[in-house]
Amino acid sequence: MSTPLERGVETLKSQVDARVESYFSSCTGCGVCAEACLFYLETGDPRYTPIYKTEPLRKVWKNEHTLWGKLSTGLGLSKPIQESDLSDWEELVYDGCSMCSRCSMVCPVGIDIAYLIRKVKEGLSAAGFVPEGLQRAGERALEFGSPMGLTTQSLRNAIAALEKEEGVSIPVDVGGAEYLCMLSSNEVVLYSEYITSLSKIFSAAGISWTLSSKYFEATNAGVQKGDSGLAAQLLERVVEVATELGVKTIVSPECGHAYITIRWDAPNLLGRELPFRVVHILELLDQLRAEGRLILSGSFDERLTYHDPCNISRRGGVLAQPRHLLNQLTPNFVEMHESGEMNWCCGGGGGVSSNERAEPLRLKVFNIKKRQLEALNVSTLVTACSNCRIMLEEGLEHNDMEDVEVVGLTELVAEHLE
Ligand code: SF4
Ligand code: SF4
């Protein structure tokens, strides 16, 4: 029976692949990545330097894969990883990194630092060093299919209430539908206007679509936690319902990590190609706009800006589509300084928002977003990720900036259909 420390170290060893080796052997220690990280910039604490967050993995790589490391270990000169290291890095990695990948954009030798941090999480998670909120979210996702513990009946109740209150029709479990729309639990509980908006938009565009009551969750607690086994298990459920319904395209909801997980990471996590196409809801909306199937009124008068969710814009590549839609809706769309692929994270990504312990830190790093917004004097802040939306609302409230309204782009599109 291995100890948590042994499990953590063994898992870290198993994470060293060719990319990891090439990254660590290329790092010059220049520190450029530090200036791209909101956690380092807002705290000034060198422990939040991106590359420092990868230290447990670097240590394992060095000791196992370099001559000097092997010699040092053999001569007893290299201190092995201790449980206290894992405990320290749990805080650095889960509280002090939103997996925004901004650091990866600036590294002069092309190191994807977020890729390395994700692998550190695998080791910490295997050793049980995971914040309580994320641990519970993972357990609920496994048991109920939702990190918030929502059940099939919860979804059915929410849909019945929406159909009654909003007078819309929301198809569920329709075999052979063109699109299967996945949801995040946030969209069932907090932002159900997203579901209503889908109904209005798809009805206007003449699209056949469905939700699945058996498994509706697009978010993936395994990815947030750093548990590839759990991530794959949750993804298998998506594949199962899409296959059962005979759907050819899955629509990822307004959630950043859900999108990159299903669209980009799934084949690697599952070890095979997906039997369907994946699009983000903004890609589909922009496609419908371009095809003339979605006519927008362009009557939004207020000055607004767009917060790029890191996983949708920077990592996911959905950059032009929201801008096409916003420019169609209003002449008053203004960009934040440093937007698009170099946007600043809201501070709540990568599971940070599910981690109560991290609250003071994430509100501190929100200062970057606050300054960006103050420079624009906008009344509306649009985004396309429910997790960002929660963090943005929390940050604005904390800074007495509630006069800035946060809305989802899908909802804005639905409100301005011709
Ligand atoms: S910017 Fe790249 S090379 Fe420089 S310290 Fe960071 S990871 Fe290493
Ligand atoms: S991924 Fe983002 S939050 Fe994490 S270390 Fe890099 S810049 Fe900082």
Tab-separated table of C-alpha atoms and ligand atoms in Angstrom:
chain	number	residue	atom	x	y	z
A	1	MET	CA	0.000	0.000	0.000
A	2	SER	CA	1.654	3.211	-1.102
A	3	THR	CA	1.533	6.459	0.859
A	4	PRO	CA	-0.069	9.624	-0.567
A	5	LEU	CA	3.431	11.058	-1.077
A	6	GLU	CA	4.565	7.966	-3.001
A	7	ARG	CA	1.432	8.096	-5.166
A	8	GLY	CA	2.016	11.776	-5.876
A	9	VAL	CA	5.678	11.285	-6.814
A	10	GLU	CA	4.935	8.224	-8.964
A	11	THR	CA	2.210	10.143	-10.792
A	12	LEU	CA	4.528	13.086	-11.362
A	13	LYS	CA	7.098	10.672	-12.805
A	14	SER	CA	4.456	9.263	-15.143
A	15	GLN	CA	3.655	12.767	-16.389
A	16	VAL	CA	7.131	13.331	-17.843
A	17	ASP	CA	6.625	12.963	-21.581
A	18	ALA	CA	8.649	14.248	-24.526
A	19	ARG	CA	7.003	17.659	-24.346
A	20	VAL	CA	7.776	17.989	-20.656
A	21	GLU	CA	11.401	17.001	-21.256
A	22	SER	CA	11.841	19.441	-24.102
A	23	TYR	CA	10.168	22.240	-22.163
A	24	PHE	CA	12.277	21.872	-19.035
A	25	SER	CA	15.485	21.421	-20.970
A	26	SER	CA	14.718	24.610	-22.962
A	27	CYS	CA	13.765	26.898	-20.088
A	28	THR	CA	16.370	29.640	-19.740
A	29	GLY	CA	14.995	30.926	-16.467
A	30	CYS	CA	14.541	34.345	-18.075
A	31	GLY	CA	11.432	35.173	-16.036
A	32	VAL	CA	9.508	36.710	-18.942
A	33	CYS	CA	6.513	34.539	-18.072
A	34	ALA	CA	6.225	36.262	-14.675
A	35	GLU	CA	5.150	39.547	-16.251
A	36	ALA	CA	2.259	37.795	-18.014
A	37	CYS	CA	0.771	36.278	-14.869
A	38	LEU	CA	-1.948	38.166	-13.027
A	39	PHE	CA	-1.206	36.330	-9.791
A	40	TYR	CA	2.432	37.376	-9.824
A	41	LEU	CA	1.761	40.924	-10.990
A	42	GLU	CA	-0.952	41.673	-8.457
A	43	THR	CA	0.796	40.108	-5.460
A	44	GLY	CA	4.458	40.745	-6.324
A	45	ASP	CA	5.108	37.359	-4.710
A	46	PRO	CA	7.836	35.464	-6.627
A	47	ARG	CA	6.244	32.139	-5.650
A	48	TYR	CA	3.472	32.962	-8.133
A	49	THR	CA	5.924	33.138	-11.036
A	50	PRO	CA	4.485	30.707	-13.612
A	51	ILE	CA	7.539	28.513	-14.050
A	52	TYR	CA	8.005	28.238	-10.271
A	53	LYS	CA	4.558	26.643	-10.056
A	54	THR	CA	5.916	23.712	-12.076
A	55	GLU	CA	8.781	23.041	-9.636
A	56	PRO	CA	7.673	19.580	-8.338
A	57	LEU	CA	7.509	18.279	-11.909
A	58	ARG	CA	10.797	19.950	-12.833
A	59	LYS	CA	12.449	18.310	-9.835
A	60	VAL	CA	11.186	14.874	-10.846
A	61	TRP	CA	12.302	15.446	-14.448
A	62	LYS	CA	15.741	16.629	-13.342
A	63	ASN	CA	16.319	13.776	-10.883
A	64	GLU	CA	15.064	11.067	-13.221
A	65	HIS	CA	16.034	12.298	-16.676
A	66	THR	CA	19.264	14.301	-16.433
A	67	LEU	CA	22.768	13.073	-15.748
A	68	TRP	CA	23.420	15.741	-13.135
A	69	GLY	CA	20.099	14.984	-11.446
A	70	LYS	CA	20.824	11.259	-11.347
A	71	LEU	CA	24.305	11.903	-9.941
A	72	SER	CA	22.975	14.302	-7.319
A	73	THR	CA	20.312	11.822	-6.292
A	74	GLY	CA	22.859	8.969	-6.181
A	75	LEU	CA	25.218	11.032	-4.014
A	76	GLY	CA	22.393	12.137	-1.744
A	77	LEU	CA	22.861	15.810	-2.752
A	78	SER	CA	19.344	16.277	-4.069
A	79	LYS	CA	16.544	16.575	-1.543
A	80	PRO	CA	13.607	14.357	-2.538
A	81	ILE	CA	10.099	15.777	-2.743
A	82	GLN	CA	8.513	15.975	0.706
A	83	GLU	CA	4.851	16.004	1.713
A	84	SER	CA	5.312	19.653	2.732
A	85	ASP	CA	6.318	20.444	-0.884
A	86	LEU	CA	3.050	18.972	-2.138
A	87	SER	CA	1.124	20.924	0.447
A	88	ASP	CA	2.870	24.194	-0.546
A	89	TRP	CA	2.314	23.595	-4.246
A	90	GLU	CA	-1.327	22.731	-3.684
A	91	GLU	CA	-1.872	26.348	-2.662
A	92	LEU	CA	0.339	27.745	-5.433
A	93	VAL	CA	-1.233	25.706	-8.199
A	94	TYR	CA	-4.922	25.545	-7.216
A	95	ASP	CA	-5.277	28.994	-5.615
A	96	GLY	CA	-2.630	30.910	-7.526
A	97	CYS	CA	-3.183	29.779	-11.119
A	98	SER	CA	-6.342	30.092	-13.171
A	99	MET	CA	-4.851	28.031	-16.023
A	100	CYS	CA	-5.308	31.083	-18.241
A	101	SER	CA	-2.228	30.252	-20.392
A	102	ARG	CA	-1.227	33.886	-20.768
A	103	CYS	CA	2.263	32.902	-19.612
A	104	SER	CA	2.457	30.330	-22.420
A	105	MET	CA	1.891	33.107	-24.978
A	106	VAL	CA	4.961	35.102	-23.988
A	107	CYS	CA	7.622	32.480	-23.313
A	108	PRO	CA	10.400	33.249	-25.819
A	109	VAL	CA	11.221	29.566	-26.270
A	110	GLY	CA	7.613	28.458	-26.672
A	111	ILE	CA	7.053	26.593	-23.430
A	112	ASP	CA	3.393	25.889	-22.728
A	113	ILE	CA	3.682	26.506	-19.002
A	114	ALA	CA	-0.024	25.845	-18.426
A	115	TYR	CA	0.495	22.356	-19.893
A	116	LEU	CA	3.172	21.748	-17.249
A	117	ILE	CA	1.006	23.131	-14.444
A	118	ARG	CA	-1.828	20.838	-15.523
A	119	LYS	CA	0.585	17.915	-15.078
A	120	VAL	CA	1.628	19.124	-11.630
A	121	LYS	CA	-2.054	19.008	-10.724
A	122	GLU	CA	-2.148	15.319	-11.715
A	123	GLY	CA	0.547	14.567	-9.125
A	124	LEU	CA	-1.070	16.668	-6.401
A	125	SER	CA	-4.466	15.171	-7.097
A	126	ALA	CA	-3.094	11.602	-6.946
A	127	ALA	CA	-1.593	12.408	-3.543
A	128	GLY	CA	-4.872	13.882	-2.301
A	129	PHE	CA	-3.625	17.469	-2.204
A	130	VAL	CA	-6.699	19.089	-3.733
A	131	PRO	CA	-8.814	21.947	-2.287
A	132	GLU	CA	-11.981	20.707	-0.631
A	133	GLY	CA	-14.337	22.524	-3.022
A	134	LEU	CA	-12.780	20.895	-6.067
A	135	GLN	CA	-12.625	17.487	-4.401
A	136	ARG	CA	-16.354	17.644	-3.608
A	137	ALA	CA	-17.184	18.908	-7.104
A	138	GLY	CA	-15.388	15.866	-8.532
A	139	GLU	CA	-17.267	13.477	-6.236
A	140	ARG	CA	-20.645	15.022	-7.105
A	141	ALA	CA	-19.828	14.972	-10.820
A	142	LEU	CA	-19.079	11.264	-10.586
A	143	GLU	CA	-22.162	10.442	-8.526
A	144	PHE	CA	-24.791	12.722	-10.065
A	145	GLY	CA	-23.209	13.829	-13.330
A	146	SER	CA	-23.094	17.443	-12.160
A	147	PRO	CA	-20.442	19.162	-10.008
A	148	MET	CA	-23.312	20.946	-8.258
A	149	GLY	CA	-25.154	17.688	-7.600
A	150	LEU	CA	-27.992	18.376	-10.063
A	151	THR	CA	-29.952	15.326	-11.170
A	152	THR	CA	-32.014	14.484	-14.239
A	153	GLN	CA	-35.074	15.525	-12.256
A	154	SER	CA	-33.473	18.901	-11.385
A	155	LEU	CA	-32.995	19.565	-15.093
A	156	ARG	CA	-36.530	18.453	-15.954
A	157	ASN	CA	-37.949	20.733	-13.227
A	158	ALA	CA	-35.891	23.684	-14.471
A	159	ILE	CA	-37.034	23.099	-18.055
A	160	ALA	CA	-40.692	22.787	-17.064
A	161	ALA	CA	-40.441	26.076	-15.144
A	162	LEU	CA	-38.763	27.852	-18.068
A	163	GLU	CA	-41.321	26.596	-20.569
A	164	LYS	CA	-44.143	27.782	-18.324
A	165	GLU	CA	-42.659	31.154	-17.384
A	166	GLU	CA	-41.053	32.100	-20.698
A	167	GLY	CA	-43.493	30.458	-23.090
A	168	VAL	CA	-40.694	28.674	-24.955
A	169	SER	CA	-40.345	25.094	-26.089
A	170	ILE	CA	-37.225	23.227	-24.970
A	171	PRO	CA	-36.663	19.861	-26.668
A	172	VAL	CA	-35.242	17.052	-24.536
A	173	ASP	CA	-33.920	13.650	-25.645
A	174	VAL	CA	-34.907	14.115	-29.294
A	175	GLY	CA	-33.169	11.370	-31.279
A	176	GLY	CA	-31.657	12.420	-34.591
A	177	ALA	CA	-31.617	16.144	-33.752
A	178	GLU	CA	-29.022	18.148	-35.653
A	179	TYR	CA	-27.397	19.580	-32.535
A	180	LEU	CA	-27.030	18.297	-28.969
A	181	CYS	CA	-26.563	21.285	-26.660
A	182	MET	CA	-24.609	20.494	-23.529
A	183	LEU	CA	-24.945	22.771	-20.492
A	184	SER	CA	-23.021	23.750	-17.428
A	185	SER	CA	-24.860	23.367	-14.125
A	186	ASN	CA	-24.450	27.126	-13.690
A	187	GLU	CA	-26.761	27.560	-16.661
A	188	VAL	CA	-29.436	25.437	-15.029
A	189	VAL	CA	-29.198	27.047	-11.607
A	190	LEU	CA	-27.929	30.624	-12.054
A	191	TYR	CA	-28.204	31.638	-15.686
A	192	SER	CA	-31.166	29.729	-17.072
A	193	GLU	CA	-31.711	32.588	-19.552
A	194	TYR	CA	-29.038	30.783	-21.584
A	195	ILE	CA	-31.406	27.831	-22.111
A	196	THR	CA	-34.312	30.123	-22.976
A	197	SER	CA	-32.059	31.970	-25.421
A	198	LEU	CA	-31.117	28.737	-27.189
A	199	SER	CA	-34.789	28.020	-27.702
A	200	LYS	CA	-35.524	31.490	-29.125
A	201	ILE	CA	-32.465	31.555	-31.393
A	202	PHE	CA	-32.829	28.022	-32.778
A	203	SER	CA	-36.516	28.533	-33.353
A	204	ALA	CA	-35.758	31.728	-35.333
A	205	ALA	CA	-33.024	29.995	-37.333
A	206	GLY	CA	-35.018	26.807	-37.960
A	207	ILE	CA	-32.504	24.545	-36.232
A	208	SER	CA	-33.313	21.090	-34.880
A	209	TRP	CA	-31.688	20.660	-31.480
A	210	THR	CA	-32.042	18.861	-28.186
A	211	LEU	CA	-30.826	18.677	-24.628
A	212	SER	CA	-30.089	15.338	-22.989
A	213	SER	CA	-31.752	14.585	-19.668
A	214	LYS	CA	-29.524	11.554	-19.137
A	215	TYR	CA	-26.323	13.583	-19.158
A	216	PHE	CA	-26.332	17.314	-19.787
A	217	GLU	CA	-23.134	18.440	-18.085
A	218	ALA	CA	-20.363	19.872	-20.247
A	219	THR	CA	-18.047	20.968	-17.469
A	220	ASN	CA	-15.400	18.525	-16.377
A	221	ALA	CA	-14.359	18.413	-12.732
A	222	GLY	CA	-11.605	15.941	-13.641
A	223	VAL	CA	-9.843	18.563	-15.750
A	224	GLN	CA	-10.262	21.237	-13.075
A	225	LYS	CA	-8.904	18.906	-10.427
A	226	GLY	CA	-6.127	17.422	-12.507
A	227	ASP	CA	-7.488	13.886	-12.604
A	228	SER	CA	-7.316	12.521	-16.143
A	229	GLY	CA	-9.079	9.282	-15.155
A	230	LEU	CA	-12.088	11.191	-13.855
A	231	ALA	CA	-11.969	13.541	-16.845
A	232	ALA	CA	-12.141	10.577	-19.234
A	233	GLN	CA	-14.986	8.954	-17.295
A	234	LEU	CA	-17.056	12.133	-17.527
A	235	LEU	CA	-16.256	12.527	-21.216
A	236	GLU	CA	-17.396	8.954	-21.901
A	237	ARG	CA	-20.853	9.990	-20.703
A	238	VAL	CA	-20.953	12.772	-23.300
A	239	VAL	CA	-19.986	10.300	-26.022
A	240	GLU	CA	-22.601	7.820	-24.774
A	241	VAL	CA	-25.551	10.238	-24.893
A	242	ALA	CA	-24.507	11.720	-28.236
A	243	THR	CA	-24.229	8.219	-29.684
A	244	GLU	CA	-27.569	7.114	-28.231
A	245	LEU	CA	-29.288	10.195	-29.641
A	246	GLY	CA	-27.557	9.810	-32.995
A	247	VAL	CA	-26.349	13.410	-32.934
A	248	LYS	CA	-23.590	14.518	-35.280
A	249	THR	CA	-22.698	17.842	-33.635
A	250	ILE	CA	-22.314	18.779	-29.998
A	251	VAL	CA	-22.662	22.413	-28.983
A	252	SER	CA	-20.468	23.422	-26.094
A	253	PRO	CA	-22.137	25.968	-23.805
A	254	GLU	CA	-20.890	29.299	-22.474
A	255	CYS	CA	-18.113	27.684	-20.464
A	256	GLY	CA	-14.421	27.930	-21.222
A	257	HIS	CA	-12.900	24.752	-19.848
A	258	ALA	CA	-15.886	22.703	-21.040
A	259	TYR	CA	-15.176	23.846	-24.573
A	260	ILE	CA	-11.474	23.048	-24.688
A	261	THR	CA	-12.057	19.769	-22.886
A	262	ILE	CA	-14.647	18.440	-25.334
A	263	ARG	CA	-13.247	20.119	-28.436
A	264	TRP	CA	-9.483	19.827	-27.998
A	265	ASP	CA	-8.550	17.551	-25.079
A	266	ALA	CA	-11.141	14.779	-25.431
A	267	PRO	CA	-9.397	12.684	-28.111
A	268	ASN	CA	-6.215	12.555	-26.023
A	269	LEU	CA	-8.080	11.846	-22.790
A	270	LEU	CA	-10.145	9.084	-24.396
A	271	GLY	CA	-7.412	7.760	-26.653
A	272	ARG	CA	-9.616	7.865	-29.755
A	273	GLU	CA	-11.363	10.270	-32.082
A	274	LEU	CA	-14.794	11.567	-31.148
A	275	PRO	CA	-17.709	10.250	-33.213
A	276	PHE	CA	-19.145	13.765	-33.552
A	277	ARG	CA	-18.156	17.350	-34.321
A	278	VAL	CA	-17.880	19.890	-31.502
A	279	VAL	CA	-18.603	23.596	-31.847
A	280	HIS	CA	-18.800	26.343	-29.292
A	281	ILE	CA	-22.165	28.091	-29.141
A	282	LEU	CA	-20.529	31.319	-30.407
A	283	GLU	CA	-19.123	29.512	-33.441
A	284	LEU	CA	-22.598	28.243	-34.275
A	285	LEU	CA	-24.256	31.635	-33.721
A	286	ASP	CA	-21.718	33.350	-35.942
A	287	GLN	CA	-22.123	30.673	-38.605
A	288	LEU	CA	-25.902	31.214	-38.568
A	289	ARG	CA	-25.343	34.985	-38.802
A	290	ALA	CA	-23.018	34.546	-41.777
A	291	GLU	CA	-25.541	32.267	-43.503
A	292	GLY	CA	-28.272	34.867	-43.048
A	293	ARG	CA	-30.287	32.570	-40.786
A	294	LEU	CA	-29.883	34.843	-37.781
A	295	ILE	CA	-30.799	38.470	-38.333
A	296	LEU	CA	-29.829	40.780	-35.481
A	297	SER	CA	-31.432	44.152	-34.938
A	298	GLY	CA	-28.309	46.217	-34.102
A	299	SER	CA	-30.330	48.313	-31.686
A	300	PHE	CA	-28.214	48.025	-28.564
A	301	ASP	CA	-27.386	51.622	-27.652
A	302	GLU	CA	-25.222	51.255	-24.573
A	303	ARG	CA	-21.451	51.228	-24.590
A	304	LEU	CA	-20.260	47.679	-24.063
A	305	THR	CA	-17.102	45.622	-24.021
A	306	TYR	CA	-16.284	41.920	-24.220
A	307	HIS	CA	-14.372	39.850	-21.688
A	308	ASP	CA	-12.610	37.029	-23.549
A	309	PRO	CA	-12.845	33.791	-21.545
A	310	CYS	CA	-9.250	32.472	-21.647
A	311	ASN	CA	-10.172	28.939	-22.678
A	312	ILE	CA	-12.510	30.095	-25.423
A	313	SER	CA	-10.337	32.861	-26.874
A	314	ARG	CA	-6.694	32.193	-26.103
A	315	ARG	CA	-6.691	28.405	-25.883
A	316	GLY	CA	-9.809	27.728	-27.923
A	317	GLY	CA	-9.299	30.148	-30.824
A	318	VAL	CA	-12.869	31.510	-30.812
A	319	LEU	CA	-11.799	35.129	-31.206
A	320	ALA	CA	-13.441	36.566	-34.313
A	321	GLN	CA	-16.930	35.107	-33.822
A	322	PRO	CA	-17.958	37.091	-30.716
A	323	ARG	CA	-16.656	40.258	-32.352
A	324	HIS	CA	-18.677	39.652	-35.512
A	325	LEU	CA	-21.782	39.210	-33.380
A	326	LEU	CA	-21.112	42.231	-31.172
A	327	ASN	CA	-20.407	44.504	-34.116
A	328	GLN	CA	-23.692	43.383	-35.634
A	329	LEU	CA	-25.521	44.202	-32.420
A	330	THR	CA	-24.145	47.663	-31.758
A	331	PRO	CA	-21.821	50.422	-33.006
A	332	ASN	CA	-20.826	50.957	-29.365
A	333	PHE	CA	-18.639	47.908	-28.862
A	334	VAL	CA	-15.221	48.865	-27.510
A	335	GLU	CA	-12.251	46.598	-26.864
A	336	MET	CA	-10.350	46.425	-23.601
A	337	HIS	CA	-6.699	47.282	-23.740
A	338	GLU	CA	-5.079	43.831	-24.112
A	339	SER	CA	-8.007	41.777	-25.314
A	340	GLY	CA	-8.443	38.738	-27.545
A	341	GLU	CA	-5.616	36.259	-27.267
A	342	MET	CA	-3.762	38.484	-24.769
A	343	ASN	CA	-6.791	39.147	-22.565
A	344	TRP	CA	-6.444	39.223	-18.812
A	345	CYS	CA	-8.176	36.407	-16.952
A	346	CYS	CA	-11.033	37.210	-14.552
A	347	GLY	CA	-9.083	35.266	-11.900
A	348	GLY	CA	-11.618	32.486	-11.383
A	349	GLY	CA	-10.654	29.929	-14.041
A	350	GLY	CA	-8.965	26.560	-13.567
A	351	GLY	CA	-11.167	25.696	-10.595
A	352	VAL	CA	-10.084	28.765	-8.578
A	353	SER	CA	-13.707	29.893	-8.324
A	354	SER	CA	-14.711	26.556	-6.705
A	355	ASN	CA	-12.024	26.982	-4.095
A	356	GLU	CA	-13.269	28.995	-1.128
A	357	ARG	CA	-9.803	29.293	0.328
A	358	ALA	CA	-8.704	31.235	-2.769
A	359	GLU	CA	-11.372	33.947	-2.479
A	360	PRO	CA	-9.169	36.765	-1.085
A	361	LEU	CA	-6.502	36.040	-3.711
A	362	ARG	CA	-8.901	35.925	-6.658
A	363	LEU	CA	-10.494	39.208	-5.576
A	364	LYS	CA	-7.026	40.731	-5.362
A	365	VAL	CA	-6.071	39.658	-8.870
A	366	PHE	CA	-9.420	40.919	-10.171
A	367	ASN	CA	-7.853	44.393	-9.851
A	368	ILE	CA	-6.435	43.975	-13.355
A	369	LYS	CA	-9.933	43.510	-14.805
A	370	LYS	CA	-11.180	46.383	-12.673
A	371	ARG	CA	-8.573	48.735	-14.135
A	372	GLN	CA	-9.351	47.553	-17.663
A	373	LEU	CA	-13.032	48.321	-17.142
A	374	GLU	CA	-12.462	51.669	-15.445
A	375	ALA	CA	-10.463	52.792	-18.479
A	376	LEU	CA	-13.445	52.147	-20.773
A	377	ASN	CA	-16.410	53.557	-18.876
A	378	VAL	CA	-18.835	50.923	-20.174
A	379	SER	CA	-22.249	50.073	-18.804
A	380	THR	CA	-22.324	46.488	-20.099
A	381	LEU	CA	-19.749	43.750	-19.874
A	382	VAL	CA	-20.440	40.824	-22.188
A	383	THR	CA	-18.841	37.433	-21.801
A	384	ALA	CA	-19.361	33.848	-22.950
A	385	CYS	CA	-18.498	31.711	-19.942
A	386	SER	CA	-20.743	31.251	-16.925
A	387	ASN	CA	-17.741	30.721	-14.676
A	388	CYS	CA	-16.213	34.047	-15.820
A	389	ARG	CA	-19.635	35.623	-15.337
A	390	ILE	CA	-19.779	34.546	-11.690
A	391	MET	CA	-16.283	35.863	-11.070
A	392	LEU	CA	-16.944	39.141	-12.922
A	393	GLU	CA	-20.140	39.757	-10.957
A	394	GLU	CA	-18.371	38.943	-7.706
A	395	GLY	CA	-15.423	41.223	-8.569
A	396	LEU	CA	-17.644	44.113	-9.625
A	397	GLU	CA	-19.715	43.809	-6.462
A	398	HIS	CA	-16.596	43.694	-4.323
A	399	ASN	CA	-15.377	46.909	-5.978
A	400	ASP	CA	-18.731	48.761	-5.837
A	401	MET	CA	-19.004	48.661	-9.619
A	402	GLU	CA	-22.433	47.066	-9.860
A	403	ASP	CA	-23.534	49.753	-12.329
A	404	VAL	CA	-21.697	47.626	-14.928
A	405	GLU	CA	-24.078	44.861	-15.955
A	406	VAL	CA	-22.645	41.458	-16.899
A	407	VAL	CA	-24.488	39.537	-19.615
A	408	GLY	CA	-23.888	36.410	-21.654
A	409	LEU	CA	-23.456	36.911	-25.395
A	410	THR	CA	-25.984	34.202	-26.317
A	411	GLU	CA	-28.572	35.963	-24.194
A	412	LEU	CA	-27.773	39.311	-25.837
A	413	VAL	CA	-28.165	37.750	-29.288
A	414	ALA	CA	-31.544	36.252	-28.308
A	415	GLU	CA	-32.733	39.623	-27.035
A	416	HIS	CA	-31.886	41.300	-30.342
A	417	LEU	CA	-33.302	38.924	-32.899
A	418	GLU	CA	-35.103	40.690	-35.715
B	1	SF4	S1	9.480	32.662	-20.054
B	1	SF4	FE1	9.857	30.545	-20.726
B	1	SF4	S2	12.082	30.349	-20.715
B	1	SF4	FE2	11.622	32.168	-19.503
B	1	SF4	S3	11.465	31.420	-17.359
B	1	SF4	FE3	9.383	31.395	-18.209
B	1	SF4	S4	9.159	29.292	-18.989
B	1	SF4	FE4	11.374	29.620	-18.717
B	2	SF4	S1	-1.644	29.951	-16.590
B	2	SF4	FE1	-2.201	32.108	-16.129
B	2	SF4	S2	-2.484	32.167	-13.905
B	2	SF4	FE2	-1.376	30.254	-14.397
B	2	SF4	S3	0.767	30.749	-14.170
B	2	SF4	FE3	0.249	31.093	-16.341
B	2	SF4	S4	-0.314	33.276	-16.460
B	2	SF4	FE4	-0.351	32.708	-14.284
